[in-house]
Short mmCIF file of N, CA and C in Angstrom, two decimals:
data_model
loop_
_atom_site.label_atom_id
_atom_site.label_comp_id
_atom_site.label_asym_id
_atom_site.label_seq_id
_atom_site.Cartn_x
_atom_site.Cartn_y
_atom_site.Cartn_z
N UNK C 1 1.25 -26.10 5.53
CA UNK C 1 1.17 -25.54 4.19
C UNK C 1 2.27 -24.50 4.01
N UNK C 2 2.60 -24.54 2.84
CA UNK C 2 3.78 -23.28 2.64
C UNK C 2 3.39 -22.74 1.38
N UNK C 3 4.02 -21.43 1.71
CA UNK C 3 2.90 -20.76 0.15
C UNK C 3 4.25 -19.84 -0.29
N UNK C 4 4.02 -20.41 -1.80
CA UNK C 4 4.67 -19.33 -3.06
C UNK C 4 4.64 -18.15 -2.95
N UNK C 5 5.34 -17.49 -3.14
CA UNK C 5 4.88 -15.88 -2.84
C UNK C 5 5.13 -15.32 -4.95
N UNK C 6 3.95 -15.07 -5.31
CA UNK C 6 4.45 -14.38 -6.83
C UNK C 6 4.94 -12.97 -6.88
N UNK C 7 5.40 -12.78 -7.46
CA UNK C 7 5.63 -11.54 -8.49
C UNK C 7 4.72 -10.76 -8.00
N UNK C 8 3.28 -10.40 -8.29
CA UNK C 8 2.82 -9.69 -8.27
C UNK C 8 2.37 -9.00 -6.56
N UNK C 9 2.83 -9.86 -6.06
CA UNK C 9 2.37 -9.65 -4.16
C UNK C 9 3.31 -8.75 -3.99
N UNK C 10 4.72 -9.02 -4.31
CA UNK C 10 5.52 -8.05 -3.36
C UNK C 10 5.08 -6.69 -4.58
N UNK C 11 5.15 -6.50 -6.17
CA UNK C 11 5.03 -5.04 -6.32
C UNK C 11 3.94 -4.39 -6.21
N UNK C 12 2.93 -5.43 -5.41
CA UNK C 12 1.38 -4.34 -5.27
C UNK C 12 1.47 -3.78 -3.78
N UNK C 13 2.84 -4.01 -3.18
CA UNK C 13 3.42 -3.51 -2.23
C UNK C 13 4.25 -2.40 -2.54
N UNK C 14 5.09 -2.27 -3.16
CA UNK C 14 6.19 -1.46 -3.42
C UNK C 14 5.66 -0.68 -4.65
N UNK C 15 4.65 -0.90 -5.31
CA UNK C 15 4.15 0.10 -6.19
C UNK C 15 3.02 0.77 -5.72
N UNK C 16 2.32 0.07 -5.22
CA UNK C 16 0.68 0.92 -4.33
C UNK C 16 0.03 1.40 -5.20
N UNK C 17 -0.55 0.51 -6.32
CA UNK C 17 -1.33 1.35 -7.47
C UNK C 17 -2.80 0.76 -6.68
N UNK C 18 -3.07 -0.22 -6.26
CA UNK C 18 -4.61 -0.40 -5.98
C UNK C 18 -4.42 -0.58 -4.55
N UNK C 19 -4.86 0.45 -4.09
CA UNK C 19 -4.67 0.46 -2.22
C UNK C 19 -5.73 -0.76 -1.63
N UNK C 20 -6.24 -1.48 -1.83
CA UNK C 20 -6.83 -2.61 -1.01
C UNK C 20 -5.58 -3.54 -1.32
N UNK C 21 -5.38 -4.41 -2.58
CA UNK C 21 -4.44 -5.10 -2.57
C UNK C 21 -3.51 -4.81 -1.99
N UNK C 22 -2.50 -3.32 -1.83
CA UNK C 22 -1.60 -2.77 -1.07
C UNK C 22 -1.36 -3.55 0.75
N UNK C 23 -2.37 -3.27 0.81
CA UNK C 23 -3.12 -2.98 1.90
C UNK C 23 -3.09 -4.78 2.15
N UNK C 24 -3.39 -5.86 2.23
CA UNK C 24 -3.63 -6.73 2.28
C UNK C 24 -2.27 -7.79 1.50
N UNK C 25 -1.35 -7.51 0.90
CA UNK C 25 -0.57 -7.95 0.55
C UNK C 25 0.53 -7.74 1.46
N UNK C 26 1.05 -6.27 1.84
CA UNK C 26 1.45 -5.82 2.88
C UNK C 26 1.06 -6.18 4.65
N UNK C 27 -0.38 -6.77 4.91
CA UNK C 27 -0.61 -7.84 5.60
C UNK C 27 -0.13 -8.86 5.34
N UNK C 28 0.14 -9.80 4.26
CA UNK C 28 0.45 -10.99 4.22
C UNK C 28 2.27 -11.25 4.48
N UNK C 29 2.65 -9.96 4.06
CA UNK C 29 4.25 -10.56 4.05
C UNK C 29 4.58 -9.64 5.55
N UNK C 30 3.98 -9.14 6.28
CA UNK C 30 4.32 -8.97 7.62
C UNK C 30 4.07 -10.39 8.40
N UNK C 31 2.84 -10.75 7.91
CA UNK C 31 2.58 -12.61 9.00
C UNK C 31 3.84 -13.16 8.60
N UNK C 32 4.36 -13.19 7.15
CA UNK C 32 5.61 -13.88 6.99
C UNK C 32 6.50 -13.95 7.98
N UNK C 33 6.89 -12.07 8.00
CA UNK C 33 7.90 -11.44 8.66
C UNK C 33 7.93 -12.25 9.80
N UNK C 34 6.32 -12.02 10.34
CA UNK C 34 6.12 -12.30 11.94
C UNK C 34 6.09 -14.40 12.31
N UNK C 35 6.28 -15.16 10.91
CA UNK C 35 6.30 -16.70 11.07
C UNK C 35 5.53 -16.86 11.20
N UNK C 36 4.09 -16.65 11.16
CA UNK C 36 2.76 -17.16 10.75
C UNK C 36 2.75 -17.90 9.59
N UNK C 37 3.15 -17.64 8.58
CA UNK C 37 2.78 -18.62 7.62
C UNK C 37 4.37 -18.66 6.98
N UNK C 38 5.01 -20.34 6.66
CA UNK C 38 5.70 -20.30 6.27
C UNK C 38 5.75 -20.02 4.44
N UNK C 39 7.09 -19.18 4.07
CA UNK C 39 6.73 -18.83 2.28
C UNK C 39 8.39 -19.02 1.80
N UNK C 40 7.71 -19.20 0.81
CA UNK C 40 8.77 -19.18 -0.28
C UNK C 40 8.65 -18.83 -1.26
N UNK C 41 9.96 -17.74 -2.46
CA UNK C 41 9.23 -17.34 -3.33
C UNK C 41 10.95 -17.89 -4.29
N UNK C 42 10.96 -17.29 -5.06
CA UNK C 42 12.08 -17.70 -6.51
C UNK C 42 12.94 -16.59 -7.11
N UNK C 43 14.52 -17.22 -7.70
CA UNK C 43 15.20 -16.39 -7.91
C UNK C 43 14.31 -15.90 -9.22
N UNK C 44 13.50 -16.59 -10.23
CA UNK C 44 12.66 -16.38 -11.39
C UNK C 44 11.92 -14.74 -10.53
N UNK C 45 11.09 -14.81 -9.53
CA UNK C 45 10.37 -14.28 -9.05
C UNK C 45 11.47 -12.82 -8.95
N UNK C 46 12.18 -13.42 -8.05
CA UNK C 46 12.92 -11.70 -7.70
C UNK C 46 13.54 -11.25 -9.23
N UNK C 47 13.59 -12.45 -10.45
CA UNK C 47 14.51 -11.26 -11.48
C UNK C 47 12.90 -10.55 -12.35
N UNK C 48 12.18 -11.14 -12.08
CA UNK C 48 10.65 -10.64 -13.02
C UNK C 48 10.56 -8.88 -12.32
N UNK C 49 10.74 -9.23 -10.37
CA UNK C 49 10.49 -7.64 -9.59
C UNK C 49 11.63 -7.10 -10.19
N UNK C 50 12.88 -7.42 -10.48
CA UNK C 50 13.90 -6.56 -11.20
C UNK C 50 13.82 -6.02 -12.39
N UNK C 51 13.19 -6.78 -12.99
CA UNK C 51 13.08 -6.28 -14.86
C UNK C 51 12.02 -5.32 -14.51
N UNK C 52 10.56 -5.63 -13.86
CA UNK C 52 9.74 -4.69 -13.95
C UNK C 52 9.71 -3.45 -13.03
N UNK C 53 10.58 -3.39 -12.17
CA UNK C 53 10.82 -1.77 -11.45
C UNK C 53 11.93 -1.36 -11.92
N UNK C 54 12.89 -1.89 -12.86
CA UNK C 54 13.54 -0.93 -13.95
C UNK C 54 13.91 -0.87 -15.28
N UNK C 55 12.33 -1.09 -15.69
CA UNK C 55 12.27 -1.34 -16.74
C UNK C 55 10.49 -0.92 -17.19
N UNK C 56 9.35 -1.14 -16.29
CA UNK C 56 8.64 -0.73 -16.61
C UNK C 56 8.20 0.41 -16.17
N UNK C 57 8.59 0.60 -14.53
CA UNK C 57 8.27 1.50 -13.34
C UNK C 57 9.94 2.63 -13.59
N UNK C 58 10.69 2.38 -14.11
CA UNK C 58 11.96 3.34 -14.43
C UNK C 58 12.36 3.45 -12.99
N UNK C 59 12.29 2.32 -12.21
CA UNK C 59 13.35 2.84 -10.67
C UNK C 59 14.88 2.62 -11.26
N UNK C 60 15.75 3.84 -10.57
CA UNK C 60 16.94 3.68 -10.99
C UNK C 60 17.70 2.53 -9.90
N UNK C 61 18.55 2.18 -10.49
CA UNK C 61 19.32 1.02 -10.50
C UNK C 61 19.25 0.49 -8.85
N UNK C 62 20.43 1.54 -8.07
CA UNK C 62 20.48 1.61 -6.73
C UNK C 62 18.82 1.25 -6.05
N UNK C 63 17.93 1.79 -6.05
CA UNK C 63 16.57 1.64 -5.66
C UNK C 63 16.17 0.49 -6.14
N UNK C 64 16.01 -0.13 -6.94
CA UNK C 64 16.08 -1.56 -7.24
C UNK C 64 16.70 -2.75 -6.46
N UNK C 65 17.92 -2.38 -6.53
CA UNK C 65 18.89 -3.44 -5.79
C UNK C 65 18.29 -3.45 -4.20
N UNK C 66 18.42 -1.69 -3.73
CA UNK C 66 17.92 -1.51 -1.91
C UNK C 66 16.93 -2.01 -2.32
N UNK C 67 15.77 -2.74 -3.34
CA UNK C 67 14.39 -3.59 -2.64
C UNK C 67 14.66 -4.48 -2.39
N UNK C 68 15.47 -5.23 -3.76
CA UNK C 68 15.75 -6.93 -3.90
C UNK C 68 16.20 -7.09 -2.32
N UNK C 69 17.28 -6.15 -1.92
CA UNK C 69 17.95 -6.87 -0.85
C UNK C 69 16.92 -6.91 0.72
N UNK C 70 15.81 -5.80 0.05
CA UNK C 70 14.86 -5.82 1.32
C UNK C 70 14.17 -7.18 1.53
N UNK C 71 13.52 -7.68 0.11
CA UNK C 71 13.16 -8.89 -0.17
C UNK C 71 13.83 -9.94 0.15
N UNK C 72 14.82 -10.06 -0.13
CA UNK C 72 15.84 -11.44 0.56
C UNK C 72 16.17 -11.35 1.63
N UNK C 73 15.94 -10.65 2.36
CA UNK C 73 16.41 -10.74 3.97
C UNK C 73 14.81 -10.10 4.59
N UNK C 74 13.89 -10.28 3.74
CA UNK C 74 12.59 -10.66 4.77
C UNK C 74 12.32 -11.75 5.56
N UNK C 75 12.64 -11.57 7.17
CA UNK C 75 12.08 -13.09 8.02
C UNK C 75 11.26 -13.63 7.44
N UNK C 76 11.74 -14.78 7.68
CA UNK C 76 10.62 -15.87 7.32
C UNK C 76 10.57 -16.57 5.77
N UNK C 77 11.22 -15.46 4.72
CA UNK C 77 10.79 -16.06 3.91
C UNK C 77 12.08 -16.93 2.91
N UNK C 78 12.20 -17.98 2.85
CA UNK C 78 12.86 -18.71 2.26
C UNK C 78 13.00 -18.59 0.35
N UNK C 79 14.26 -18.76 -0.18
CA UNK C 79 14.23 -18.95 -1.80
C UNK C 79 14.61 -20.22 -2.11
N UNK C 80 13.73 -20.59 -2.88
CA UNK C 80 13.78 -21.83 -3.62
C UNK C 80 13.94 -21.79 -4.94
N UNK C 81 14.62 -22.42 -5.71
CA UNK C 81 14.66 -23.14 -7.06
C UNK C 81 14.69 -24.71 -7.35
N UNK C 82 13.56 -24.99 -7.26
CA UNK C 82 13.09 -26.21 -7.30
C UNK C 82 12.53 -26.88 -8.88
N UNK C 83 13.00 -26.49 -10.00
CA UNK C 83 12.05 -26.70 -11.21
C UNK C 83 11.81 -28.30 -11.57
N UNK C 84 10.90 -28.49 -12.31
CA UNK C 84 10.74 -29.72 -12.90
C UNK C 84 9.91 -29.14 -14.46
N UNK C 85 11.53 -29.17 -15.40
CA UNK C 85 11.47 -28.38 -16.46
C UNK C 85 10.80 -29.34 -17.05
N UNK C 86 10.68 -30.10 -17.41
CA UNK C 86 9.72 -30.95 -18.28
C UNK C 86 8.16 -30.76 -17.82
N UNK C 87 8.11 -30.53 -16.75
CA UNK C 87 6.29 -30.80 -16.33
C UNK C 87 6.12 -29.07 -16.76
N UNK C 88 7.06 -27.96 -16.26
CA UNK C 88 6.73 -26.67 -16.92
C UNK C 88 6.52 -26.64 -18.49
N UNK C 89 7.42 -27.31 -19.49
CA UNK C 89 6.91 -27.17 -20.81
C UNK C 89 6.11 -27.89 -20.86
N UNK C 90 5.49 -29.11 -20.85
CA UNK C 90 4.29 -29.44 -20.33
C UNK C 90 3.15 -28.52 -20.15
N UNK C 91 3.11 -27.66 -19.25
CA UNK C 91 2.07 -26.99 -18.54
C UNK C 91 1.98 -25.83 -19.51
N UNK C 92 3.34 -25.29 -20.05
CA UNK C 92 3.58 -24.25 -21.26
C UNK C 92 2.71 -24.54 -22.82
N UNK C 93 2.72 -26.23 -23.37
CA UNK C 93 2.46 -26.18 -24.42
C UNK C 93 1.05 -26.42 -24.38
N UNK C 94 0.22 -27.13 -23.32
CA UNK C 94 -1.10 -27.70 -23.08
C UNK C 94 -1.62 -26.37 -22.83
N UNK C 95 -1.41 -25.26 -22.14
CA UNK C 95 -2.10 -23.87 -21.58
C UNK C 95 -1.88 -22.71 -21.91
N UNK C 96 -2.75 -21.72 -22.37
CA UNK C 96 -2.46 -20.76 -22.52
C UNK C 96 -2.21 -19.68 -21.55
N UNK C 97 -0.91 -19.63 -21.34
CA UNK C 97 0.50 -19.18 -20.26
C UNK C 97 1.47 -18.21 -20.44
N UNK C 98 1.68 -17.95 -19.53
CA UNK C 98 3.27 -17.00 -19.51
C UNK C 98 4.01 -18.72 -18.83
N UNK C 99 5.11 -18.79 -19.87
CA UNK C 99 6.18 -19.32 -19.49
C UNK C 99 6.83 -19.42 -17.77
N UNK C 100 6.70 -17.96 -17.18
CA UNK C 100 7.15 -18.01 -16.02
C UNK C 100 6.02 -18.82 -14.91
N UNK C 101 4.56 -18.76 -14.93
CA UNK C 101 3.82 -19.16 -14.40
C UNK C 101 4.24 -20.67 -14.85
N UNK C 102 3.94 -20.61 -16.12
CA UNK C 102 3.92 -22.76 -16.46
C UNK C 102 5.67 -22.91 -14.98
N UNK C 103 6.55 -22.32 -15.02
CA UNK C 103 7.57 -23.05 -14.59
C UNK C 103 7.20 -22.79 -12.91
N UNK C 104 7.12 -21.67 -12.61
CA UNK C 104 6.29 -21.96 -11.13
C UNK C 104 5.17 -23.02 -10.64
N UNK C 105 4.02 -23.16 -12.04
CA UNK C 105 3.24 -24.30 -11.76
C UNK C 105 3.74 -25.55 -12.26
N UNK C 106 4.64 -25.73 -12.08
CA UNK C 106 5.38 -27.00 -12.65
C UNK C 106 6.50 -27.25 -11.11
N UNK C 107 6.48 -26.22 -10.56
CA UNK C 107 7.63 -26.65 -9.43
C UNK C 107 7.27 -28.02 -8.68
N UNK C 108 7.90 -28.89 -8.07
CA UNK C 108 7.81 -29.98 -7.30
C UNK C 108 6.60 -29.65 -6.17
N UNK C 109 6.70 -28.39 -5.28
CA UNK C 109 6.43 -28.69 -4.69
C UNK C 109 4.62 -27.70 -4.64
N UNK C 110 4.60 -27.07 -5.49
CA UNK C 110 3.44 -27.00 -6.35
C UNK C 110 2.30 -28.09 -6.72
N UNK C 111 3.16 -29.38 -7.01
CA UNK C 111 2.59 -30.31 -8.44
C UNK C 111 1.85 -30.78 -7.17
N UNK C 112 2.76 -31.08 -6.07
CA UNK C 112 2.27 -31.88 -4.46
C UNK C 112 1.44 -31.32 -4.00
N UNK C 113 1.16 -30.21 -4.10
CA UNK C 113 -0.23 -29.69 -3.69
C UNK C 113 0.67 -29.08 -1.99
N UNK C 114 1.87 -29.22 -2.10
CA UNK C 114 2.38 -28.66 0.17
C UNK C 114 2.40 -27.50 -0.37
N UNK C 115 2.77 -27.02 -1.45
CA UNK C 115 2.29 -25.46 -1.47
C UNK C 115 1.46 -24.51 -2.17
N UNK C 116 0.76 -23.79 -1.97
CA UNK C 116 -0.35 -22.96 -2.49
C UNK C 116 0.88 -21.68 -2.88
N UNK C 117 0.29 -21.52 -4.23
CA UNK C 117 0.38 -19.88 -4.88
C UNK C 117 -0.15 -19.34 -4.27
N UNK C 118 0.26 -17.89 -4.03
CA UNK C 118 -0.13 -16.65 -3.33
C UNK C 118 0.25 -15.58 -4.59
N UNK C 119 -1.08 -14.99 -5.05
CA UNK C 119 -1.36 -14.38 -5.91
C UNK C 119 -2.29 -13.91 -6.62
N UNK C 120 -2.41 -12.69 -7.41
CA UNK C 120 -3.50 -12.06 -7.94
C UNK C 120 -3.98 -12.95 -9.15
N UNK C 121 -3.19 -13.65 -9.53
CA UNK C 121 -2.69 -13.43 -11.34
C UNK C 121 -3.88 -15.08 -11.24
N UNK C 122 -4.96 -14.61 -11.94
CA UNK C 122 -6.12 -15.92 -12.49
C UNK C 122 -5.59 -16.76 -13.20
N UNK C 123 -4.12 -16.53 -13.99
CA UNK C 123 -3.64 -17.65 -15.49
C UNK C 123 -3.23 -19.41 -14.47
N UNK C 124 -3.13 -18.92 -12.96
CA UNK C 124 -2.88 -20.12 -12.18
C UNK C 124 -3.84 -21.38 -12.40
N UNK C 125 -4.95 -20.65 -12.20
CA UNK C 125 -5.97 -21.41 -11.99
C UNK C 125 -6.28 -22.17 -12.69
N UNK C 126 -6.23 -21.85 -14.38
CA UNK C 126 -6.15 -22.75 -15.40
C UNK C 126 -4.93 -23.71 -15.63
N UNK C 127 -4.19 -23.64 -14.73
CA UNK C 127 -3.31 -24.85 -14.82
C UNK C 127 -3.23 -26.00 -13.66
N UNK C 128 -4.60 -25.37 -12.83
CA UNK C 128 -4.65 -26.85 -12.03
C UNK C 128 -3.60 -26.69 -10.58
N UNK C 129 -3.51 -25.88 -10.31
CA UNK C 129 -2.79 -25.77 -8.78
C UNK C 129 -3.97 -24.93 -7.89
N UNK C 130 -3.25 -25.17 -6.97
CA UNK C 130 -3.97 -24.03 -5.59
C UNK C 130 -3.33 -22.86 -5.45
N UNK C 131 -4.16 -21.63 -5.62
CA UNK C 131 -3.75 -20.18 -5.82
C UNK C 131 -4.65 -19.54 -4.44
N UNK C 132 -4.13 -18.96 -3.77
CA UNK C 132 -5.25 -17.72 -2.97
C UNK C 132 -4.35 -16.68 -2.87
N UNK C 133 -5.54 -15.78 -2.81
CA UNK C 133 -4.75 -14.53 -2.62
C UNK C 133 -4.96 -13.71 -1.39
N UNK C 134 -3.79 -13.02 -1.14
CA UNK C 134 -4.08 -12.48 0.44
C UNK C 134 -4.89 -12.40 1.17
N UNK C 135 -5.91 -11.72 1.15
CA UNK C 135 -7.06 -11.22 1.57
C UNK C 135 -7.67 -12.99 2.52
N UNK C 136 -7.35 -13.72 1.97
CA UNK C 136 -7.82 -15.22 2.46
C UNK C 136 -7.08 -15.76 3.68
N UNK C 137 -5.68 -15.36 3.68
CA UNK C 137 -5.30 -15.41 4.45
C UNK C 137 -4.71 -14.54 5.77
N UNK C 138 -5.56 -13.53 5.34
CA UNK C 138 -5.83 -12.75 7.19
C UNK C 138 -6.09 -12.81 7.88
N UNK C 139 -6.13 -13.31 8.91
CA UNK C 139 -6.73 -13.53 10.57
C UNK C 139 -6.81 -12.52 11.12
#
């Protein structure tokens, strides 16, 4: 199995507003680190952590960039852009969605079921993929 990594995993790391998720998300991308579970996450994904730590969270510029680059050179974890833009508008006009989710739940390797979302965010679920979130996968 290989799992998506969303948006919201790495900034409930790097923001620490709800210390259990913190806490357990920050478990999950160390197993990464450590090749326990193989992941992959999206250039979509890293520009959403960019817009929203300087733009909603006001990190200045430099502090932004030093995460992204922490993020892309985390062991283990691979970037993919894999879309299948037709099955995302698809998934966009049938569901009530954020656009970025329909195109993550529209990826190839999503639709196949080889990879599970890893994430907080419930709007998954109504589109018919496999979502868990950290806490599930701790040993």
């Amino acid at each position: 199995m290989i799992y998506f990594i969303d948006t919201n995993i790495f900034l409930r790391v790097l923001i620490r507003e709800n210390e259990s998720a913190f806490q357990q998300s920050k478990a999950f991308l160390e197993m990464v680190k450590r090749n326990v579970y193989d992941a992959v996450t999206s250039t979509m994904v890293i520009s959403e952590i960019v817009w929203t730590l300087g733009s909603y969270y006001k990190f200045p510029k430099k502090k932004v960039l030093r995460t992204i680059q922490g993020i892309l050179h985390l062991s283990g974890l691979k970037i993919v852009d894999e879309y299948d833009i037709n099955k995302s508008l698809a998934l966009y006009e049938s569901h009530t969605c954020k656009y970025i989710d329909a195109m993550i739940a529209g990826m190839p390797g999503v639709q196949s079921g080889a990879w599970n979302i890893v994430s907080y965010d419930k709007e998954f679920d109504k589109l018919g993929v496999k979502r868990v979130v950290p806490a599930k996968l701790l040993k």
